[in-house]
């Protein structure tokens, strides 16, 4: 672990991989990370919206506004 | 997928196409994307406001303030 | 639809016309659009505040703070 | 109506007159508008705080923080 | 009333006097105004926190973060 | 009381002393003030988190994000 | 304790160590602190999300958006 490690490194390394996004409204979205910016706005491909683990709907491509995000975790 | 991909690319590619907008108040709006800016303020044509899938009202042209948006997804 | 279309174009074209403003508190306001700025602060004439379609009160001239607005739609 | 009309014009014209201020907490405040700034912070004289039309308390002079305000309407 | 009146004038004139501070969480705080800044962060001496008029606790000196404040009123 | 008094003076004088921090979620934290910045981010030593006066947990060293704070009061 | 102590010192000293992160939604996350920035965006390794002390799910690597954080405490 470097003194120079930065939080966005995690997102950079997750490009093209599946991630879990937890939203402030209690729902989660999974999908392949395509892009992000400094506001943590992100775009995903093959996205699915979930509530308590159940799929609410398949979204496909999706833009998520950064200020609605609690956390982002690469899924194994 | 490019290192240079940016979240707004998705919105740029969706101009003139139907999109789904999920709002923080739990409602959704569908319509044809006309314009957007860096705040994710957007304008739609032929917009319909929905709650749990049911149409609440037909809005036609509409301006949506970016800070009320959770996500935007182009519909197939 | 132009690549250069911007969300505020819709508001510019709505000056002097009747619009519907949906607020974050669940109420709506209708009235004639007089002015707006980049914060989406707006002023209306002949404004009426509504809840579930019923008129709560007639406001006449009104200043609405932009950060309380969900969407704005010109009414036919 | 001019292309150059701005939302703050309404507040400028309301200086020294009675206004109604609707707050995000559901209460309203009436009083004579003394001053305002670009944040829509305002000061009133002879202010009364109301809930559902009933006077909660007489405040006299009051400073209201702009980010708690939904709308401002000059009263006839 | 001057065209140049500004909202912070009310706070400047209230330095050293008793004020009532209404908070977004529904509580109120009374005390002698010692200092304030442009964020409306304020400090009071002899402060008491109240709910529905009843004293919740005596705080003495207190710093209140501006973004938690609805309104400030000098008490007679 | 000086015309030049500033709200952060209270925090400067409280360094190394016990303070009470009231949070927007209704809990309180007590501890010795170690540092603060202009966002009112603060760090405490020997911190305890409380709800309605009861200790929820002993935190020891803690960083508190400024935007979650309602008020800060030096305890006697 | 120095006059020059700053809140981020606590986070700097916690790099590579286990921390507890309390979120505004009432959940907590524990994990090893990898990186943080001035927005208090942070990344953790070996993260677990907890509610009332019970593990909700194991997240592994996680990015947490700063504006969802109440407090951060190094765990012993």
JSON list of C-alpha atoms in Angstrom, two decimals, chain D:
[
{"chain": "D", "resi": 1, "resn": "UNK", "atom": "CA", "xyz": [-42.12, 40.60, -20.64]},
{"chain": "D", "resi": 2, "resn": "UNK", "atom": "CA", "xyz": [-38.48, 41.14, -21.57]},
{"chain": "D", "resi": 3, "resn": "UNK", "atom": "CA", "xyz": [-35.89, 38.61, -22.71]},
{"chain": "D", "resi": 4, "resn": "UNK", "atom": "CA", "xyz": [-33.78, 40.13, -19.97]},
{"chain": "D", "resi": 5, "resn": "UNK", "atom": "CA", "xyz": [-36.21, 39.54, -17.11]},
{"chain": "D", "resi": 6, "resn": "UNK", "atom": "CA", "xyz": [-34.51, 37.86, -14.15]},
{"chain": "D", "resi": 7, "resn": "UNK", "atom": "CA", "xyz": [-35.99, 36.00, -11.18]},
{"chain": "D", "resi": 8, "resn": "UNK", "atom": "CA", "xyz": [-34.49, 38.40, -8.63]},
{"chain": "D", "resi": 9, "resn": "UNK", "atom": "CA", "xyz": [-36.44, 41.28, -10.23]},
{"chain": "D", "resi": 10, "resn": "UNK", "atom": "CA", "xyz": [-39.51, 39.99, -8.41]},
{"chain": "D", "resi": 11, "resn": "UNK", "atom": "CA", "xyz": [-37.69, 40.22, -5.06]},
{"chain": "D", "resi": 12, "resn": "UNK", "atom": "CA", "xyz": [-36.30, 43.67, -5.86]},
{"chain": "D", "resi": 13, "resn": "UNK", "atom": "CA", "xyz": [-39.80, 44.95, -6.56]},
{"chain": "D", "resi": 14, "resn": "UNK", "atom": "CA", "xyz": [-41.07, 43.39, -3.32]},
{"chain": "D", "resi": 15, "resn": "UNK", "atom": "CA", "xyz": [-38.70, 45.30, -1.01]},
{"chain": "D", "resi": 16, "resn": "UNK", "atom": "CA", "xyz": [-40.71, 47.05, 1.67]},
{"chain": "D", "resi": 17, "resn": "UNK", "atom": "CA", "xyz": [-43.84, 45.04, 0.85]},
{"chain": "D", "resi": 18, "resn": "UNK", "atom": "CA", "xyz": [-45.55, 42.11, 2.56]},
{"chain": "D", "resi": 19, "resn": "UNK", "atom": "CA", "xyz": [-44.49, 38.68, 1.26]},
{"chain": "D", "resi": 20, "resn": "UNK", "atom": "CA", "xyz": [-45.34, 35.06, 1.94]},
{"chain": "D", "resi": 21, "resn": "UNK", "atom": "CA", "xyz": [-42.40, 32.67, 2.34]},
{"chain": "D", "resi": 22, "resn": "UNK", "atom": "CA", "xyz": [-43.07, 28.92, 2.09]},
{"chain": "D", "resi": 23, "resn": "UNK", "atom": "CA", "xyz": [-40.47, 26.81, 3.92]},
{"chain": "D", "resi": 24, "resn": "UNK", "atom": "CA", "xyz": [-39.30, 23.25, 3.23]},
{"chain": "D", "resi": 25, "resn": "UNK", "atom": "CA", "xyz": [-40.46, 22.19, 6.72]},
{"chain": "D", "resi": 26, "resn": "UNK", "atom": "CA", "xyz": [-44.08, 22.87, 5.71]},
{"chain": "D", "resi": 27, "resn": "UNK", "atom": "CA", "xyz": [-44.46, 26.15, 7.66]},
{"chain": "D", "resi": 28, "resn": "UNK", "atom": "CA", "xyz": [-44.92, 29.61, 6.13]},
{"chain": "D", "resi": 29, "resn": "UNK", "atom": "CA", "xyz": [-43.67, 33.02, 7.22]},
{"chain": "D", "resi": 30, "resn": "UNK", "atom": "CA", "xyz": [-45.25, 36.35, 6.35]},
{"chain": "D", "resi": 31, "resn": "UNK", "atom": "CA", "xyz": [-43.63, 39.75, 6.84]},
{"chain": "D", "resi": 32, "resn": "UNK", "atom": "CA", "xyz": [-42.28, 42.88, 5.17]},
{"chain": "D", "resi": 33, "resn": "UNK", "atom": "CA", "xyz": [-39.26, 42.15, 2.94]},
{"chain": "D", "resi": 34, "resn": "UNK", "atom": "CA", "xyz": [-36.24, 44.16, 4.10]},
{"chain": "D", "resi": 35, "resn": "UNK", "atom": "CA", "xyz": [-33.31, 42.56, 2.27]},
{"chain": "D", "resi": 36, "resn": "UNK", "atom": "CA", "xyz": [-32.19, 39.53, 0.25]},
{"chain": "D", "resi": 37, "resn": "UNK", "atom": "CA", "xyz": [-29.01, 38.23, -1.37]},
{"chain": "D", "resi": 38, "resn": "UNK", "atom": "CA", "xyz": [-28.07, 35.83, -4.18]},
{"chain": "D", "resi": 39, "resn": "UNK", "atom": "CA", "xyz": [-28.41, 32.81, -1.86]},
{"chain": "D", "resi": 40, "resn": "UNK", "atom": "CA", "xyz": [-32.04, 33.97, -1.32]},
{"chain": "D", "resi": 41, "resn": "UNK", "atom": "CA", "xyz": [-31.20, 34.58, 2.33]},
{"chain": "D", "resi": 42, "resn": "UNK", "atom": "CA", "xyz": [-33.83, 37.14, 3.33]},
{"chain": "D", "resi": 43, "resn": "UNK", "atom": "CA", "xyz": [-34.74, 39.38, 6.24]},
{"chain": "D", "resi": 44, "resn": "UNK", "atom": "CA", "xyz": [-38.26, 40.39, 7.18]},
{"chain": "D", "resi": 45, "resn": "UNK", "atom": "CA", "xyz": [-39.88, 42.80, 9.64]},
{"chain": "D", "resi": 46, "resn": "UNK", "atom": "CA", "xyz": [-43.12, 42.07, 11.46]},
{"chain": "D", "resi": 47, "resn": "UNK", "atom": "CA", "xyz": [-42.74, 38.38, 10.67]},
{"chain": "D", "resi": 48, "resn": "UNK", "atom": "CA", "xyz": [-45.26, 35.73, 11.71]},
{"chain": "D", "resi": 49, "resn": "UNK", "atom": "CA", "xyz": [-44.68, 31.97, 11.40]},
{"chain": "D", "resi": 50, "resn": "UNK", "atom": "CA", "xyz": [-47.72, 29.96, 10.34]},
{"chain": "D", "resi": 51, "resn": "UNK", "atom": "CA", "xyz": [-48.71, 26.33, 9.99]},
{"chain": "D", "resi": 52, "resn": "UNK", "atom": "CA", "xyz": [-51.84, 25.46, 8.01]},
{"chain": "D", "resi": 53, "resn": "UNK", "atom": "CA", "xyz": [-52.83, 29.14, 8.16]},
{"chain": "D", "resi": 54, "resn": "UNK", "atom": "CA", "xyz": [-52.63, 29.40, 11.98]},
{"chain": "D", "resi": 55, "resn": "UNK", "atom": "CA", "xyz": [-50.04, 31.73, 13.53]},
{"chain": "D", "resi": 56, "resn": "UNK", "atom": "CA", "xyz": [-47.45, 29.61, 15.39]},
{"chain": "D", "resi": 57, "resn": "UNK", "atom": "CA", "xyz": [-45.58, 32.62, 16.77]},
{"chain": "D", "resi": 58, "resn": "UNK", "atom": "CA", "xyz": [-44.82, 36.27, 16.10]},
{"chain": "D", "resi": 59, "resn": "UNK", "atom": "CA", "xyz": [-41.12, 36.61, 15.25]},
{"chain": "D", "resi": 60, "resn": "UNK", "atom": "CA", "xyz": [-40.79, 40.34, 14.51]},
{"chain": "D", "resi": 61, "resn": "UNK", "atom": "CA", "xyz": [-37.42, 40.76, 12.76]},
{"chain": "D", "resi": 62, "resn": "UNK", "atom": "CA", "xyz": [-36.15, 37.54, 11.24]},
{"chain": "D", "resi": 63, "resn": "UNK", "atom": "CA", "xyz": [-33.32, 36.23, 9.08]},
{"chain": "D", "resi": 64, "resn": "UNK", "atom": "CA", "xyz": [-34.32, 33.22, 6.91]},
{"chain": "D", "resi": 65, "resn": "UNK", "atom": "CA", "xyz": [-31.62, 31.03, 5.37]},
{"chain": "D", "resi": 66, "resn": "UNK", "atom": "CA", "xyz": [-32.16, 30.74, 1.61]},
{"chain": "D", "resi": 67, "resn": "UNK", "atom": "CA", "xyz": [-31.75, 26.98, 1.38]},
{"chain": "D", "resi": 68, "resn": "UNK", "atom": "CA", "xyz": [-34.84, 26.41, 3.55]},
{"chain": "D", "resi": 69, "resn": "UNK", "atom": "CA", "xyz": [-37.13, 28.33, 1.19]},
{"chain": "D", "resi": 70, "resn": "UNK", "atom": "CA", "xyz": [-39.44, 26.77, -1.42]},
{"chain": "D", "resi": 71, "resn": "UNK", "atom": "CA", "xyz": [-41.11, 29.91, -2.75]},
{"chain": "D", "resi": 72, "resn": "UNK", "atom": "CA", "xyz": [-41.70, 33.60, -2.10]},
{"chain": "D", "resi": 73, "resn": "UNK", "atom": "CA", "xyz": [-44.86, 35.42, -3.12]},
{"chain": "D", "resi": 74, "resn": "UNK", "atom": "CA", "xyz": [-45.75, 39.10, -2.64]},
{"chain": "D", "resi": 75, "resn": "UNK", "atom": "CA", "xyz": [-49.12, 39.23, -0.89]},
{"chain": "D", "resi": 76, "resn": "UNK", "atom": "CA", "xyz": [-51.76, 41.62, -2.19]}
]
